Short mmCIF file of C-alpha atoms in Angstrom, two decimals:
data_model
loop_
_atom_site.label_atom_id
_atom_site.label_comp_id
_atom_site.label_asym_id
_atom_site.label_seq_id
_atom_site.Cartn_x
_atom_site.Cartn_y
_atom_site.Cartn_z
CA MET A 287 75.20 105.95 22.81
CA PHE A 288 76.94 102.63 23.35
CA ALA A 289 76.67 101.62 19.67
CA THR A 290 77.28 104.95 18.61
CA ARG A 291 80.51 105.28 20.50
CA PHE A 292 81.83 102.00 19.52
CA VAL A 293 80.83 101.18 15.92
CA GLY A 294 81.05 104.79 15.14
CA PRO A 295 78.92 107.45 14.31
CA GLU A 296 79.14 107.12 10.59
CA HIS A 297 77.13 103.74 10.93
CA CYS A 298 74.59 104.98 13.28
CA THR A 299 72.43 107.43 11.33
CA ASN A 300 69.18 106.31 12.85
CA PRO A 301 68.05 107.19 16.23
CA ARG A 302 66.80 103.81 16.74
CA MET A 303 68.79 101.02 15.36
CA ASN A 304 68.24 97.37 14.66
CA ILE A 305 71.43 95.60 16.26
CA LEU A 306 72.38 92.11 16.39
CA VAL A 307 74.14 90.78 19.50
CA LEU A 308 76.24 87.22 18.79
CA ALA A 309 77.48 85.13 21.59
CA ALA A 310 77.75 81.41 22.42
CA LEU A 311 74.79 81.33 24.57
CA THR A 312 75.72 78.22 26.60
CA ASP A 313 73.97 78.21 29.94
CA ALA A 314 75.95 79.57 33.00
CA THR A 315 78.89 80.92 31.25
CA GLY A 316 80.27 84.25 31.21
CA ASN A 317 79.85 85.00 27.42
CA SER A 318 76.35 84.14 27.60
CA VAL A 319 75.54 86.37 30.86
CA THR A 320 77.73 89.22 29.18
CA ALA A 321 75.83 89.20 25.91
CA LYS A 322 72.59 89.09 27.61
CA ARG A 323 73.42 92.06 29.68
CA ILE A 324 74.64 94.20 26.82
CA ALA A 325 71.33 93.13 24.87
CA GLY A 326 69.20 94.18 27.75
CA LEU A 327 71.25 97.58 28.09
CA LEU A 328 70.62 98.30 24.40
CA SER A 329 67.03 97.13 24.09
CA ALA A 330 65.85 100.23 25.99
CA GLU A 331 66.84 102.58 22.90
CA HIS A 332 67.18 99.84 20.04
CA HIS A 333 65.56 97.04 18.53
CA VAL A 334 68.01 94.10 19.56
CA THR A 335 68.12 90.43 18.34
CA LEU A 336 70.14 88.26 20.52
CA VAL A 337 71.66 85.25 18.38
CA ASP A 338 73.18 82.00 19.62
CA THR A 339 76.10 81.19 17.60
CA ASN A 340 76.17 77.35 18.94
CA GLY A 341 75.07 75.39 15.85
CA ALA A 342 75.22 78.27 13.87
CA ASP A 343 76.95 79.07 10.42
CA ALA A 344 77.88 82.01 8.30
CA ALA A 345 74.78 81.70 5.95
CA SER A 346 72.39 81.57 8.91
CA ILE A 347 73.64 84.59 10.67
CA ARG A 348 73.55 86.48 7.09
CA ALA A 349 70.09 85.41 6.76
CA ARG A 350 69.33 86.92 10.23
CA ALA A 351 71.14 90.24 9.59
CA GLU A 352 68.87 90.35 6.49
CA GLU A 353 65.42 89.45 8.24
CA THR A 354 66.00 92.05 11.00
CA HIS A 355 67.45 94.92 8.83
CA ALA A 356 70.50 94.87 11.04
CA HIS A 357 72.51 98.04 10.75
CA VAL A 358 75.23 96.98 13.34
CA ALA A 359 76.25 93.98 15.27
CA ILE A 360 78.10 93.19 18.44
CA GLY A 361 79.77 89.99 19.27
CA VAL A 362 81.22 88.40 22.32
CA HIS A 363 84.31 86.67 21.97
CA ALA A 364 86.91 86.66 18.80
CA LEU A 365 86.57 83.03 18.16
CA LEU A 366 82.90 82.08 18.93
CA SER A 367 81.43 84.96 17.23
CA GLY A 368 84.09 86.93 15.23
CA PRO A 369 84.18 84.63 12.20
CA PHE A 370 80.24 85.12 11.98
CA LEU A 371 80.66 88.63 12.32
CA ARG A 372 83.36 89.10 9.68
CA THR A 373 80.77 87.39 6.87
CA ALA A 374 77.66 89.10 8.17
CA GLY A 375 77.80 92.05 5.75
CA ILE A 376 77.50 94.79 8.47
CA PRO A 377 79.61 96.78 10.50
CA TYR A 378 80.53 95.23 13.95
CA LEU A 379 81.82 95.64 17.48
CA LEU A 380 83.93 92.64 18.95
CA VAL A 381 83.82 92.07 22.43
CA PHE A 382 86.97 90.15 23.68
CA GLY A 383 85.75 87.30 26.19
CA GLY A 384 89.12 86.16 27.89
CA THR A 385 89.89 82.70 26.72
CA ASP A 386 89.89 84.40 23.09
CA LEU A 387 93.21 86.39 24.33
CA TYR A 388 94.67 83.79 26.81
CA GLU A 389 93.73 80.27 25.69
CA PRO A 390 96.21 78.42 23.22
CA MET A 391 94.25 77.81 19.86
CA HIS A 392 94.71 75.78 16.93
CA PRO A 393 96.46 77.90 14.08
CA LEU A 394 93.25 77.82 11.92
CA GLN A 395 91.49 79.15 14.79
CA GLU A 396 94.06 81.79 15.09
CA LYS A 397 93.74 83.05 11.68
CA GLN A 398 89.92 83.18 12.02
CA MET A 399 90.42 85.42 15.03
CA ALA A 400 92.79 87.51 13.37
CA ARG A 401 90.77 88.19 10.23
CA ALA A 402 87.55 88.94 12.69
CA VAL A 403 89.62 91.18 15.02
CA SER A 404 91.02 93.07 11.67
CA GLY A 405 87.68 93.53 10.22
CA ALA A 406 86.08 94.95 13.29
CA ALA A 407 85.15 98.77 13.15
CA ARG A 408 85.91 98.84 16.95
CA SER A 409 86.93 96.00 19.56
CA LEU A 410 86.16 96.19 23.10
CA ALA A 411 88.58 95.00 26.26
CA PHE A 412 87.26 94.80 29.83
CA SER A 413 90.85 95.84 31.24
CA PRO A 414 93.89 97.35 30.45
CA GLU A 415 95.64 93.97 30.71
CA ASN A 416 93.16 92.64 28.11
CA ARG A 417 93.75 95.44 26.00
CA ALA A 418 97.52 95.16 26.02
CA ARG A 419 97.35 91.63 25.23
CA ALA A 420 94.85 92.20 22.33
CA GLU A 421 97.28 94.48 20.79
CA TRP A 422 99.97 92.50 21.45
CA MET A 423 98.41 89.36 19.72
CA TRP A 424 96.90 91.69 16.52
CA PRO A 425 99.44 94.85 16.53
CA ASP A 426 97.26 96.32 13.12
CA VAL A 427 94.51 97.02 15.66
CA ARG A 428 96.33 99.17 18.03
CA GLY A 429 94.39 102.32 18.83
CA ARG A 430 91.13 100.79 17.90
CA VAL A 431 90.60 98.50 20.94
CA GLU A 432 88.26 100.43 23.39
CA LEU A 433 88.48 99.82 27.27
CA LEU A 434 85.09 99.41 29.32
CA PRO A 435 85.30 97.48 32.27
CA GLN A 436 83.10 94.79 32.93
CA ALA A 437 79.95 95.42 35.06
CA VAL A 438 77.34 93.11 36.71
CA ASP A 439 73.78 93.42 37.74
CA VAL A 440 71.89 91.37 40.51
CA PRO A 441 68.51 90.57 40.17
CA PRO A 442 66.49 90.19 43.45
CA LYS A 443 67.42 87.27 45.67
CA ALA A 444 65.76 83.93 44.93
CA PRO A 445 64.25 81.90 47.52
CA TYR A 446 67.12 79.22 47.39
CA SER A 447 69.58 77.91 49.90
CA LEU A 448 72.65 75.86 48.71
CA ARG A 449 73.59 75.36 52.59
CA ASP A 450 70.05 73.88 52.73
CA ALA A 451 70.56 71.68 49.51
CA LEU A 452 73.96 70.34 51.02
CA GLY A 453 72.42 69.51 54.43
CA LEU A 454 74.98 71.61 56.01
CA GLN A 455 74.55 72.83 59.67
CA PRO A 456 74.81 76.45 60.95
CA GLU A 457 78.21 76.13 62.11
CA ASP A 458 79.39 74.78 58.95
CA PHE A 459 81.76 76.90 56.59
CA LEU A 460 80.71 77.11 52.84
CA PHE A 461 83.30 77.84 50.08
CA VAL A 462 81.67 78.09 46.69
CA LEU A 463 83.35 77.67 43.20
CA PRO A 464 81.25 78.62 40.52
CA THR A 465 82.78 77.31 37.49
CA GLY A 466 82.36 75.34 34.13
CA ILE A 467 83.95 71.99 34.16
CA ARG A 468 86.78 72.40 31.62
CA ARG A 469 90.64 72.70 31.56
CA VAL A 470 90.94 76.62 31.31
CA LYS A 471 88.76 76.93 34.62
CA ASP A 472 91.11 74.36 36.63
CA PRO A 473 88.19 73.23 38.98
CA LEU A 474 90.50 70.71 40.48
CA HIS A 475 93.04 73.21 41.58
CA VAL A 476 92.25 73.49 45.34
CA VAL A 477 90.39 70.12 45.72
CA ALA A 478 93.27 68.04 47.25
CA ALA A 479 94.15 70.86 49.64
CA PHE A 480 90.49 71.53 50.51
CA SER A 481 89.73 67.70 51.30
CA ALA A 482 92.77 67.87 53.51
CA TRP A 483 91.52 70.65 55.23
CA HIS A 484 88.17 68.81 55.63
CA ARG A 485 89.73 66.09 57.21
CA GLU A 486 91.16 68.20 59.76
CA ASP A 487 88.18 70.27 60.58
CA PRO A 488 84.88 68.82 59.26
CA ARG A 489 82.97 72.01 59.18
CA MET A 490 84.65 72.95 55.90
CA HIS A 491 82.73 72.25 52.84
CA LEU A 492 83.44 73.42 49.00
CA ALA A 493 80.72 73.33 46.63
CA VAL A 494 81.83 73.24 42.78
CA VAL A 495 78.81 74.57 40.66
CA GLY A 496 78.76 74.58 36.85
CA ALA A 497 78.24 72.76 33.60
CA VAL A 498 80.03 70.32 31.93
CA LEU A 499 81.83 72.08 28.84
CA GLU A 500 84.63 69.76 28.09
CA HIS A 501 83.07 66.32 28.20
CA ASP A 502 86.80 64.35 27.81
CA TYR A 503 88.07 66.32 30.66
CA ALA A 504 84.90 66.36 32.98
CA GLU A 505 84.54 62.57 33.33
CA PRO A 506 87.82 62.03 35.25
CA ALA A 507 87.36 65.64 36.75
CA LEU A 508 84.01 64.66 38.10
CA GLU A 509 85.03 61.53 39.64
CA THR A 510 87.73 63.14 41.45
CA LEU A 511 85.13 65.72 42.89
CA ARG A 512 82.87 62.66 43.72
CA ARG A 513 85.36 60.87 45.78
CA SER A 514 87.03 63.92 47.45
CA PRO A 515 85.71 64.38 51.32
CA GLY A 516 84.40 67.86 51.94
CA VAL A 517 83.83 68.45 48.12
CA HIS A 518 80.29 68.64 46.56
CA TYR A 519 79.47 69.02 42.85
CA LEU A 520 76.33 70.59 41.60
CA PRO A 521 75.13 70.93 38.07
CA PRO A 522 74.55 74.51 36.97
CA LEU A 523 72.07 76.41 38.84
CA ALA A 524 69.84 79.13 37.32
CA ARG A 525 71.34 82.43 37.55
CA PRO A 526 69.06 83.73 40.42
CA GLU A 527 69.82 80.60 42.55
CA MET A 528 73.45 80.88 41.89
CA LEU A 529 73.49 84.40 42.86
CA ALA A 530 71.72 83.26 46.08
CA ALA A 531 73.97 80.66 46.70
CA ILE A 532 76.98 83.04 46.22
CA ALA A 533 75.15 85.62 48.74
CA GLU A 534 75.02 82.87 51.53
CA SER A 535 78.32 81.51 51.30
CA ASP A 536 81.58 82.50 53.33
CA VAL A 537 83.94 82.72 50.22
CA VAL A 538 83.78 82.50 46.76
CA LEU A 539 86.72 81.29 44.93
CA ASN A 540 88.22 81.45 41.52
CA THR A 541 90.88 78.93 40.14
CA SER A 542 90.93 79.66 36.24
CA LEU A 543 94.10 79.53 34.51
CA SER A 544 92.94 82.72 32.86
CA GLU A 545 90.11 85.13 32.69
CA GLY A 546 88.88 88.19 30.82
CA MET A 547 87.14 89.86 33.51
CA CYS A 548 85.35 87.32 35.68
CA GLY A 549 81.51 88.37 36.26
CA VAL A 550 81.24 85.76 39.08
CA VAL A 551 83.91 87.55 40.99
CA LEU A 552 82.18 91.07 40.37
CA GLU A 553 78.92 89.62 41.57
CA ALA A 554 80.67 88.28 44.82
CA MET A 555 82.15 91.62 45.50
CA LEU A 556 78.53 93.26 44.86
CA LEU A 557 76.95 90.95 47.08
CA GLY A 558 79.64 91.53 49.80
CA THR A 559 81.03 87.89 49.75
CA PRO A 560 84.82 87.61 50.39
CA VAL A 561 86.72 86.57 47.05
CA VAL A 562 89.83 84.29 46.97
CA ALA A 563 91.06 84.18 43.29
CA ARG A 564 93.89 82.43 41.31
CA ARG A 565 96.57 85.07 40.15
CA ASN A 566 95.80 86.00 36.45
CA ALA A 567 95.55 88.84 34.49
CA GLY A 568 91.87 89.14 34.55
CA ASN A 569 91.53 88.67 38.21
CA GLN A 570 94.30 91.05 38.92
CA SER A 571 92.24 93.86 36.99
CA VAL A 572 89.71 93.67 39.65
CA ILE A 573 91.40 92.35 42.67
CA VAL A 574 93.70 94.10 45.05
CA HIS A 575 95.10 91.87 47.53
CA GLY A 576 93.62 92.33 51.01
CA HIS A 577 91.27 95.16 49.99
CA THR A 578 89.03 93.39 47.41
CA GLY A 579 90.17 89.93 47.77
#
């Protein structure tokens, strides 16, 4: 039903289809989690091949489509998957990831995204704000961008404690910022203020947890994190452990300059952890001040 609805019944004549799901499967990123969730959902009814676009090229993607006899493809992110989808030779659905809509791009990347979006049988946005942004950026796709809010699933809780890993006391307060170390995520946004708070009240602790995704930015950013009192940096945790950390924290933060629809915010809500997030279109699509964050 998912593929039939979004790619179109004319392309879905077989009850069980071969589907490629493409994304940059970098560990601990929203695109990776989203693509794996979509692939898991579809695999209940179809044969699904999950393809990592990191290090891929158009020829290898076309070969994968031929090897798997793929009928359709689904890709997450207009830049990281879109150009591959466009040359794969099969109809495709393009899922907007967030940074493809809001992060400034090189003119060549803008052209690649425009061609990929134009060639999609359907496109998918997670929020009305994201759909409006896509239709403003690429007016020729107006009416072909479907709306389906993001969803999350939470596996059984892992036997992990971030509080224990940091050596915190029961009376300490733990704020967790799950984020990639990159400019658009702006992990330093609250660091100075949080350190000042920690100096006034040593019970306050901030844990920044995530992968280094932009090395030129990360080196000075990590140095700032290391020398900031009350602030702890940890490399990415396995997803079950990250979810356990979110569940036991007092507050989950999001500091991104832009978001599509943040899975971590939704996961924190599902786990019952209070959320404080930076105001941007993606966060505003799920957070009502004083009610859900």
